[in-house]
Every structure is written in C-alpha cells, then in structure tokens.
Tab-separated table of N, CA and C and ligand atoms in Angstrom:
chain	number	residue	atom	x	y	z
K	1	MET	N	89.340	107.286	112.829
K	1	MET	CA	88.593	108.459	112.335
K	1	MET	C	88.770	108.623	110.731
K	2	GLN	N	87.855	109.197	110.110
K	2	GLN	CA	88.079	109.523	108.713
K	2	GLN	C	88.759	110.744	108.486
K	3	ILE	N	89.782	110.863	107.687
K	3	ILE	CA	90.462	112.057	107.369
K	3	ILE	C	90.354	112.357	105.881
K	4	ALA	N	89.837	113.567	105.634
K	4	ALA	CA	89.861	114.010	104.183
K	4	ALA	C	91.102	114.496	103.691
K	5	ILE	N	91.557	114.180	102.597
K	5	ILE	CA	92.788	114.786	101.992
K	5	ILE	C	92.476	115.368	100.630
K	6	GLY	N	93.259	116.358	100.307
K	6	GLY	CA	93.125	116.972	98.996
K	6	GLY	C	94.405	117.833	98.671
K	7	CYS	N	94.742	117.928	97.344
K	7	CYS	CA	95.956	118.633	96.957
K	7	CYS	C	95.734	119.179	95.566
K	8	ASP	N	96.380	120.192	95.306
K	8	ASP	CA	96.501	120.632	93.839
K	8	ASP	C	97.856	120.103	93.255
K	9	HIS	N	98.204	120.666	92.144
K	9	HIS	CA	99.462	120.193	91.508
K	9	HIS	C	100.722	120.539	92.349
K	10	GLY	N	100.576	121.701	93.051
K	10	GLY	CA	101.750	121.995	93.884
K	10	GLY	C	101.953	120.973	95.092
K	11	GLY	N	100.839	120.398	95.531
K	11	GLY	CA	100.985	119.562	96.616
K	11	GLY	C	100.998	118.090	96.262
K	12	PHE	N	100.818	117.811	94.991
K	12	PHE	CA	100.607	116.425	94.481
K	12	PHE	C	101.782	115.482	94.947
K	13	PRO	N	103.030	115.953	94.888
K	13	PRO	CA	104.084	114.977	95.269
K	13	PRO	C	104.007	114.453	96.709
K	14	LEU	N	103.379	115.196	97.569
K	14	LEU	CA	103.322	114.839	98.903
K	14	LEU	C	101.978	114.101	99.294
K	15	LYS	N	101.145	113.936	98.369
K	15	LYS	CA	99.817	113.384	98.630
K	15	LYS	C	99.970	111.931	98.966
K	16	ALA	N	100.593	111.130	98.141
K	16	ALA	CA	100.537	109.675	98.352
K	16	ALA	C	101.316	109.290	99.627
K	17	PRO	N	102.506	109.946	99.910
K	17	PRO	CA	103.119	109.615	101.188
K	17	PRO	C	102.319	110.062	102.380
K	18	THR	N	101.444	111.104	102.249
K	18	THR	CA	100.653	111.534	103.414
K	18	THR	C	99.525	110.510	103.586
K	19	VAL	N	98.918	110.042	102.550
K	19	VAL	CA	97.958	108.955	102.611
K	19	VAL	C	98.451	107.781	103.347
K	20	GLU	N	99.701	107.362	103.038
K	20	GLU	CA	100.286	106.230	103.720
K	20	GLU	C	100.511	106.441	105.088
K	21	ILE	N	100.879	107.544	105.532
K	21	ILE	CA	101.108	107.876	106.906
K	21	ILE	C	99.768	107.775	107.659
K	22	ILE	N	98.810	108.391	107.064
K	22	ILE	CA	97.358	108.366	107.767
K	22	ILE	C	96.998	106.897	107.993
K	23	LYS	N	97.080	106.185	106.970
K	23	LYS	CA	96.704	104.704	107.031
K	23	LYS	C	97.547	103.921	108.063
K	24	SER	N	98.859	104.262	108.146
K	24	SER	CA	99.676	103.623	109.067
K	24	SER	C	99.281	103.976	110.464
K	25	LEU	N	98.696	105.005	110.719
K	25	LEU	CA	98.193	105.381	112.055
K	25	LEU	C	96.850	104.747	112.419
K	26	GLY	N	96.334	104.066	111.435
K	26	GLY	CA	95.046	103.292	111.711
K	26	GLY	C	93.825	104.034	111.271
K	27	HIS	N	93.946	105.127	110.492
K	27	HIS	CA	92.727	105.939	110.110
K	27	HIS	C	92.386	105.744	108.592
K	28	SER	N	91.169	106.065	108.285
K	28	SER	CA	90.786	105.900	106.864
K	28	SER	C	90.913	107.231	106.192
K	29	VAL	N	90.961	107.172	104.859
K	29	VAL	CA	91.200	108.366	104.046
K	29	VAL	C	90.030	108.637	103.125
K	30	LEU	N	89.580	109.808	103.161
K	30	LEU	CA	88.568	110.260	102.146
K	30	LEU	C	89.276	111.096	101.122
K	31	ASP	N	89.522	110.596	99.947
K	31	ASP	CA	90.406	111.262	98.950
K	31	ASP	C	89.603	112.209	98.105
K	32	GLN	N	89.866	113.517	98.272
K	32	GLN	CA	89.122	114.526	97.454
K	32	GLN	C	89.914	115.048	96.277
K	33	GLY	N	90.959	114.256	95.870
K	33	GLY	CA	91.720	114.648	94.667
K	33	GLY	C	92.889	115.571	95.087
K	34	ALA	N	93.595	115.978	94.102
K	34	ALA	CA	93.606	115.555	92.707
K	34	ALA	C	94.044	114.109	92.577
K	35	MET	N	93.357	113.402	91.601
K	35	MET	CA	93.656	112.071	91.309
K	35	MET	C	94.932	111.882	90.406
K	36	GLN	N	95.107	112.919	89.592
K	36	GLN	CA	96.410	112.921	88.855
K	36	GLN	C	97.032	114.238	88.783
K	37	TYR	N	98.326	114.247	88.363
K	37	TYR	CA	98.991	115.625	88.306
K	37	TYR	C	98.416	116.407	87.158
K	38	ASP	N	98.017	117.642	87.312
K	38	ASP	CA	97.440	118.467	86.359
K	38	ASP	C	98.020	119.899	86.654
K	39	ALA	N	98.987	120.395	85.935
K	39	ALA	CA	99.651	121.598	86.283
K	39	ALA	C	98.692	122.768	86.189
K	40	LYS	N	97.520	122.571	85.566
K	40	LYS	CA	96.492	123.716	85.509
K	40	LYS	C	95.390	123.601	86.453
K	41	ASP	N	95.482	122.699	87.427
K	41	ASP	CA	94.366	122.576	88.397
K	41	ASP	C	94.451	123.730	89.402
K	42	ASP	N	93.389	123.928	90.134
K	42	ASP	CA	93.235	125.150	91.048
K	42	ASP	C	93.036	124.636	92.480
K	43	TYR	N	93.832	125.122	93.397
K	43	TYR	CA	93.721	124.744	94.788
K	43	TYR	C	92.394	124.833	95.468
K	44	PRO	N	91.639	125.875	95.116
K	44	PRO	CA	90.374	126.009	95.848
K	44	PRO	C	89.375	124.783	95.630
K	45	ASP	N	89.493	124.169	94.547
K	45	ASP	CA	88.617	123.040	94.151
K	45	ASP	C	88.760	121.922	95.206
K	46	PHE	N	90.087	121.673	95.475
K	46	PHE	CA	90.439	120.619	96.391
K	46	PHE	C	90.252	120.987	97.901
K	47	ALA	N	90.698	122.212	98.155
K	47	ALA	CA	90.686	122.732	99.477
K	47	ALA	C	89.247	122.760	99.947
K	48	LEU	N	88.304	123.358	99.107
K	48	LEU	CA	86.903	123.469	99.502
K	48	LEU	C	86.199	122.131	99.555
K	49	ALA	N	86.682	121.125	98.893
K	49	ALA	CA	86.118	119.750	98.946
K	49	ALA	C	86.465	119.132	100.337
K	50	VAL	N	87.726	119.339	100.681
K	50	VAL	CA	88.134	118.825	102.052
K	50	VAL	C	87.365	119.580	103.190
K	51	ALA	N	87.387	120.946	103.057
K	51	ALA	CA	86.652	121.724	104.135
K	51	ALA	C	85.247	121.217	104.281
K	52	ARG	N	84.538	121.044	103.107
K	52	ARG	CA	83.125	120.624	103.109
K	52	ARG	C	83.008	119.294	103.743
K	53	ALA	N	83.831	118.444	103.534
K	53	ALA	CA	83.803	117.083	104.106
K	53	ALA	C	83.877	117.262	105.619
K	54	VAL	N	84.708	118.135	106.178
K	54	VAL	CA	84.945	118.340	107.555
K	54	VAL	C	83.579	118.973	108.115
K	55	GLN	N	83.173	119.970	107.399
K	55	GLN	CA	82.042	120.683	107.906
K	55	GLN	C	80.754	119.762	107.986
K	56	SER	N	80.661	118.875	107.044
K	56	SER	CA	79.479	117.982	107.089
K	56	SER	C	79.612	116.853	108.007
K	57	GLY	N	80.856	116.557	108.570
K	57	GLY	CA	80.990	115.529	109.510
K	57	GLY	C	81.370	114.188	108.817
K	58	GLN	N	81.483	114.320	107.412
K	58	GLN	CA	81.812	113.115	106.685
K	58	GLN	C	83.280	112.758	107.104
K	59	ALA	N	84.199	113.753	107.403
K	59	ALA	CA	85.475	113.518	107.872
K	59	ALA	C	85.618	114.290	109.187
K	60	GLN	N	86.485	113.806	110.101
K	60	GLN	CA	86.621	114.375	111.445
K	60	GLN	C	87.746	115.382	111.427
K	61	LYS	N	88.660	115.189	110.453
K	61	LYS	CA	89.849	116.013	110.238
K	61	LYS	C	90.103	116.123	108.795
K	62	GLY	N	90.866	117.179	108.345
K	62	GLY	CA	91.291	117.258	106.939
K	62	GLY	C	92.746	117.618	106.811
K	63	ILE	N	93.287	117.244	105.716
K	63	ILE	CA	94.628	117.718	105.399
K	63	ILE	C	94.692	118.154	103.962
K	64	ILE	N	95.105	119.436	103.650
K	64	ILE	CA	95.171	119.917	102.329
K	64	ILE	C	96.600	120.305	102.032
K	65	ILE	N	97.131	119.938	100.820
K	65	ILE	CA	98.455	120.269	100.413
K	65	ILE	C	98.506	121.026	99.160
K	66	CYS	N	99.102	122.230	99.161
K	66	CYS	CA	99.387	122.940	97.932
K	66	CYS	C	100.808	123.276	97.908
K	67	GLY	N	101.263	124.217	97.149
K	67	GLY	CA	102.655	124.475	97.043
K	67	GLY	C	103.286	125.074	98.413
K	68	SER	N	102.568	126.099	98.874
K	68	SER	CA	103.063	126.750	100.029
K	68	SER	C	102.210	126.358	101.255
K	69	GLY	N	100.982	125.982	101.024
K	69	GLY	CA	100.003	125.686	102.101
K	69	GLY	C	99.082	126.973	102.205
K	70	VAL	N	99.472	128.059	101.658
K	70	VAL	CA	98.809	129.363	101.921
K	70	VAL	C	97.332	129.372	101.265
K	71	GLY	N	97.305	129.089	99.969
K	71	GLY	CA	96.060	129.087	99.268
K	71	GLY	C	95.056	128.183	99.891
K	72	ALA	N	95.550	126.907	100.201
K	72	ALA	CA	94.748	125.913	100.736
K	72	ALA	C	94.090	126.431	102.099
K	73	CYS	N	94.889	127.078	102.892
K	73	CYS	CA	94.448	127.605	104.143
K	73	CYS	C	93.439	128.668	104.049
K	74	VAL	N	93.761	129.642	103.172
K	74	VAL	CA	92.844	130.734	102.837
K	74	VAL	C	91.421	130.232	102.483
K	75	ALA	N	91.485	129.295	101.446
K	75	ALA	CA	90.199	128.898	101.019
K	75	ALA	C	89.423	128.099	102.004
K	76	ALA	N	90.172	127.083	102.723
K	76	ALA	CA	89.401	126.233	103.652
K	76	ALA	C	88.757	127.044	104.783
K	77	ASN	N	89.403	128.184	105.187
K	77	ASN	CA	88.766	128.928	106.306
K	77	ASN	C	87.514	129.764	105.875
K	78	LYS	N	87.215	129.727	104.564
K	78	LYS	CA	85.960	130.328	104.157
K	78	LYS	C	84.743	129.532	104.552
K	79	ILE	N	84.903	128.246	104.938
K	79	ILE	CA	83.852	127.393	105.070
K	79	ILE	C	83.605	127.338	106.641
K	80	HIS	N	82.336	127.642	107.045
K	80	HIS	CA	82.025	127.666	108.441
K	80	HIS	C	82.229	126.341	109.137
K	81	GLY	N	82.826	126.454	110.379
K	81	GLY	CA	83.105	125.285	111.099
K	81	GLY	C	84.537	124.733	110.868
K	82	VAL	N	85.164	125.291	109.912
K	82	VAL	CA	86.564	124.805	109.589
K	82	VAL	C	87.559	125.738	110.199
K	83	ARG	N	88.484	125.064	110.872
K	83	ARG	CA	89.615	125.906	111.531
K	83	ARG	C	90.877	125.296	110.917
K	84	ALA	N	91.316	125.943	109.925
K	84	ALA	CA	92.524	125.458	109.098
K	84	ALA	C	93.720	126.270	109.331
K	85	SER	N	94.807	125.667	109.484
K	85	SER	CA	96.122	126.434	109.623
K	85	SER	C	97.297	125.648	108.953
K	86	ILE	N	98.203	126.567	108.451
K	86	ILE	CA	99.440	125.975	107.997
K	86	ILE	C	100.284	125.755	109.192
K	87	CYS	N	100.805	124.525	109.304
K	87	CYS	CA	101.821	124.186	110.386
K	87	CYS	C	102.957	123.474	109.724
K	88	HIS	N	104.134	124.136	109.864
K	88	HIS	CA	105.369	123.477	109.358
K	88	HIS	C	106.248	123.208	110.497
K	89	ASP	N	105.767	123.216	111.757
K	89	ASP	CA	106.493	122.760	112.822
K	89	ASP	C	105.600	121.791	113.642
K	90	THR	N	106.110	120.838	114.305
K	90	THR	CA	105.286	119.816	115.077
K	90	THR	C	104.617	120.361	116.262
K	91	TYR	N	105.219	121.367	116.894
K	91	TYR	CA	104.510	121.904	118.086
K	91	TYR	C	103.197	122.530	117.670
K	92	SER	N	103.127	123.312	116.620
K	92	SER	CA	101.934	123.973	116.194
K	92	SER	C	100.927	122.923	115.694
K	93	ALA	N	101.384	121.878	115.045
K	93	ALA	CA	100.583	120.871	114.428
K	93	ALA	C	99.737	120.137	115.557
K	94	GLY	N	100.362	119.934	116.640
K	94	GLY	CA	99.713	119.342	117.793
K	94	GLY	C	98.946	120.361	118.616
K	95	GLN	N	99.593	121.345	118.951
K	95	GLN	CA	99.012	122.391	119.934
K	95	GLN	C	97.781	123.059	119.282
K	96	GLY	N	97.912	123.222	117.906
K	96	GLY	CA	96.692	123.822	117.267
K	96	GLY	C	95.433	123.004	117.399
K	97	VAL	N	95.619	121.647	117.540
K	97	VAL	CA	94.438	120.851	117.805
K	97	VAL	C	94.160	120.908	119.291
K	98	GLU	N	95.148	120.834	120.144
K	98	GLU	CA	94.794	120.678	121.634
K	98	GLU	C	94.205	121.976	122.200
K	99	HIS	N	94.733	123.223	121.723
K	99	HIS	CA	94.176	124.451	122.301
K	99	HIS	C	93.046	125.109	121.380
K	100	ASP	N	93.329	124.977	120.075
K	100	ASP	CA	92.351	125.783	119.169
K	100	ASP	C	91.351	124.985	118.392
K	101	ASP	N	91.446	123.688	118.605
K	101	ASP	CA	90.476	122.772	117.950
K	101	ASP	C	90.632	122.843	116.410
K	102	MET	N	91.875	123.148	116.003
K	102	MET	CA	92.147	123.090	114.467
K	102	MET	C	91.683	121.837	113.896
K	103	ASN	N	90.946	121.897	112.808
K	103	ASN	CA	90.402	120.613	112.265
K	103	ASN	C	90.932	120.320	110.827
K	104	VAL	N	91.686	121.253	110.351
K	104	VAL	CA	92.287	121.047	108.990
K	104	VAL	C	93.785	121.544	109.055
K	105	LEU	N	94.613	120.658	108.621
K	105	LEU	CA	96.068	120.884	108.529
K	105	LEU	C	96.428	121.255	107.109
K	106	CYS	N	97.066	122.390	106.807
K	106	CYS	CA	97.456	122.727	105.492
K	106	CYS	C	99.036	122.597	105.467
K	107	LEU	N	99.536	122.027	104.417
K	107	LEU	CA	100.966	121.797	104.154
K	107	LEU	C	101.427	122.375	102.862
K	108	GLY	N	102.613	122.787	102.733
K	108	GLY	CA	103.176	123.250	101.476
K	108	GLY	C	104.235	122.244	101.119
K	109	ALA	N	104.011	121.675	99.934
K	109	ALA	CA	104.893	120.586	99.479
K	109	ALA	C	106.170	121.160	98.883
K	110	ARG	N	106.206	122.390	98.800
K	110	ARG	CA	107.415	123.103	98.153
K	110	ARG	C	108.303	123.601	99.459
K	111	ILE	N	107.735	123.341	100.623
K	111	ILE	CA	108.362	123.886	101.917
K	111	ILE	C	108.893	122.749	102.765
K	112	VAL	N	108.157	121.646	102.858
K	112	VAL	CA	108.512	120.583	103.678
K	112	VAL	C	108.672	119.229	102.788
K	113	GLY	N	109.635	118.420	103.154
K	113	GLY	CA	109.787	117.176	102.534
K	113	GLY	C	109.045	116.094	103.177
K	114	THR	N	109.056	114.832	102.641
K	114	THR	CA	108.215	113.811	103.109
K	114	THR	C	108.436	113.408	104.615
K	115	ALA	N	109.645	113.498	105.128
K	115	ALA	CA	109.989	113.154	106.525
K	115	ALA	C	109.318	114.060	107.459
K	116	VAL	N	109.517	115.372	107.255
K	116	VAL	CA	108.925	116.446	108.032
K	116	VAL	C	107.477	116.397	107.934
K	117	ALA	N	106.854	116.174	106.686
K	117	ALA	CA	105.435	116.122	106.660
K	117	ALA	C	104.891	115.020	107.312
K	118	ALA	N	105.640	113.866	107.383
K	118	ALA	CA	105.082	112.652	108.184
K	118	ALA	C	104.996	113.078	109.687
K	119	ASP	N	105.979	113.743	110.186
K	119	ASP	CA	106.024	114.240	111.651
K	119	ASP	C	104.820	115.102	111.836
K	120	LEU	N	104.646	116.015	110.855
K	120	LEU	CA	103.530	116.972	111.073
K	120	LEU	C	102.148	116.244	111.107
K	121	VAL	N	102.009	115.365	110.185
K	121	VAL	CA	100.696	114.671	110.023
K	121	VAL	C	100.498	113.882	111.375
K	122	ARG	N	101.599	113.135	111.875
K	122	ARG	CA	101.397	112.400	113.078
K	122	ARG	C	100.962	113.365	114.255
K	123	ALA	N	101.562	114.399	114.312
K	123	ALA	CA	101.204	115.301	115.465
K	123	ALA	C	99.936	115.821	115.334
K	124	PHE	N	99.464	116.171	114.159
K	124	PHE	CA	98.113	116.654	113.918
K	124	PHE	C	97.004	115.526	114.173
K	125	VAL	N	97.257	114.479	113.650
K	125	VAL	CA	96.276	113.394	113.711
K	125	VAL	C	95.992	112.851	115.119
K	126	GLN	N	97.208	112.644	115.839
K	126	GLN	CA	97.064	112.100	117.220
K	126	GLN	C	96.692	113.104	118.261
K	127	ALA	N	96.742	114.398	118.032
K	127	ALA	CA	96.290	115.346	118.944
K	127	ALA	C	94.814	115.431	119.238
K	128	LYS	N	94.311	115.872	120.379
K	128	LYS	CA	92.991	115.945	120.732
K	128	LYS	C	92.784	117.292	121.346
K	129	PHE	N	91.617	117.876	121.125
K	129	PHE	CA	91.279	119.112	121.801
K	129	PHE	C	91.159	118.804	123.353
K	130	THR	N	91.793	119.674	124.120
K	130	THR	CA	91.813	119.344	125.491
K	130	THR	C	90.492	119.591	126.239
K	131	GLY	N	89.794	120.439	125.678
K	131	GLY	CA	88.482	120.841	126.255
K	131	GLY	C	88.590	121.695	127.502
K	132	GLU	N	89.729	122.118	127.842
K	132	GLU	CA	89.927	122.941	129.126
K	132	GLU	C	89.067	124.179	128.948
K	133	GLU	N	88.677	124.748	130.094
K	133	GLU	CA	87.746	125.874	130.145
K	133	GLU	C	88.264	126.992	129.355
K	134	ARG	N	89.538	127.395	129.491
K	134	ARG	CA	90.048	128.538	128.831
K	134	ARG	C	90.107	128.383	127.271
K	135	HIS	N	90.295	127.154	126.922
K	135	HIS	CA	90.317	126.880	125.474
K	135	HIS	C	88.931	126.886	124.876
K	136	ARG	N	87.983	126.398	125.598
K	136	ARG	CA	86.584	126.415	125.179
K	136	ARG	C	86.074	127.882	125.116
K	137	ARG	N	86.427	128.668	126.096
K	137	ARG	CA	86.067	130.090	126.130
K	137	ARG	C	86.589	130.823	124.892
K	138	ARG	N	87.813	130.598	124.590
K	138	ARG	CA	88.468	131.270	123.378
K	138	ARG	C	87.780	130.779	122.133
K	139	LEU	N	87.566	129.473	122.035
K	139	LEU	CA	86.914	128.901	120.807
K	139	LEU	C	85.527	129.405	120.633
K	140	GLU	N	84.737	129.628	121.766
K	140	GLU	CA	83.450	130.167	121.675
K	140	GLU	C	83.544	131.537	121.047
K	141	LYS	N	84.582	132.330	121.497
K	141	LYS	CA	84.538	133.675	120.856
K	141	LYS	C	84.900	133.595	119.263
K	142	VAL	N	85.615	132.671	118.933
K	142	VAL	CA	85.912	132.517	117.551
K	142	VAL	C	84.623	132.071	116.758
K	143	ILE	N	83.934	131.164	117.383
K	143	ILE	CA	82.608	130.659	116.830
K	143	ILE	C	81.662	131.767	116.726
K	144	GLU	N	81.530	132.668	117.715
K	144	GLU	CA	80.645	133.803	117.736
K	144	GLU	C	80.938	134.697	116.624
K	145	ALA	N	82.249	134.998	116.481
K	145	ALA	CA	82.715	135.991	115.409
K	145	ALA	C	82.258	135.302	113.982
K	146	GLU	N	82.434	134.048	113.958
K	146	GLU	CA	82.039	133.397	112.658
K	146	GLU	C	80.580	133.558	112.323
K	147	LYS	N	79.804	133.436	113.359
K	147	LYS	CA	78.312	133.565	113.249
K	147	LYS	C	77.973	135.019	112.824
K	148	GLU	N	78.699	135.952	113.417
K	148	GLU	CA	78.401	137.358	113.107
K	148	GLU	C	78.772	137.664	111.611
K	149	GLY	N	79.774	137.055	111.208
K	149	GLY	CA	80.231	137.176	109.821
K	149	GLY	C	81.046	138.380	109.394
D	201	RB5	C1	100.293	126.510	92.547
D	201	RB5	O1	101.356	126.853	91.637
D	201	RB5	C2	100.485	127.295	93.832
D	201	RB5	O2	100.292	128.531	93.584
D	201	RB5	C3	99.541	126.618	94.887
D	201	RB5	O3	99.860	125.296	95.046
D	201	RB5	C4	99.719	127.216	96.310
D	201	RB5	O4	101.050	127.301	96.682
D	201	RB5	C5	99.002	128.416	96.555
D	201	RB5	O5	98.973	128.898	97.702
C-alpha cells in the first residue's frame, strides 16, 4: 500500500526512521514534507497534506509526526473521511485500525523514541479493519455525524 507521511519541525527527527520502517515492511511512501528542518514551519501544512492524500485515495494510510502528535491529530481530523488518532501504545495503534478503521496515525517525536515509534508504525501498518458487524455499525454512526457536520 501507499502510506503518506508528513511532519513539522517537532516531528522531523522521527521522519527518516519512520520512512525506513514503512519501506522495510514492503510499502511505498508518499512524502508530504517537511523536506528539511525549519523551526518556523507549521504542522497544519503537513498534517493537511497527509490527510488530503488519504481522503483522495492517493494513500491508503497516513502517518503524521509533530512534537506531541496533538496538533497533527487535530488538524487531520478536520478532513472528511480521515480518522486520525495519537497512539503511543501498540495496542491502540493496532486496535484503532481493527475496530475503528483509523486511517492516520499521529506520533509525537518529543514523546516516543525511534524504537517505540517503529513498534507503533508496525502495529498500525499491519493492522486491518475487521469489518465485524458491531464495528461497521459504530463506524456508520461516526460517518453519519461527519455528514451532519
Ligand atoms: C511545534 O513546536 C509543536 O508545537 C508541534 O510540533 C506540535 O507538538 C503541536 O501539537
């Protein structure tokens, strides 16, 4: 699958290691920046680029890294069809996909190091939505709420 990735200056140190993990799992990367460290860049620019790539289907999943993961998550969830969450534990990173069809993982590079981030990315990338009736029913309610605005 194609996985979109983006980060601001807070997430920049974790971006290259994350790209390597994605590639090592056999997936391709759609790099939405930042392409270099810029202490003055703004997380919404990268978070929204990743979210729009997922919304359009250009990428099947997305990963956004900022300092805490919070700003990235808030911004990404403004885009219809995007279900983004911060997961700093592997249970949530996998279960968020399996039960909730989470399609964007947000990480805080000031919170987790490269080894933990690698485990989180593996759990997220390898998980699949189970499609079980109860999860579909709940997801439909979320999608309906999104339509209502
Ligand atoms: C940038 O300094 C920082 O505020 C940003 O990366 C992120 O943590 C916001 O949630």
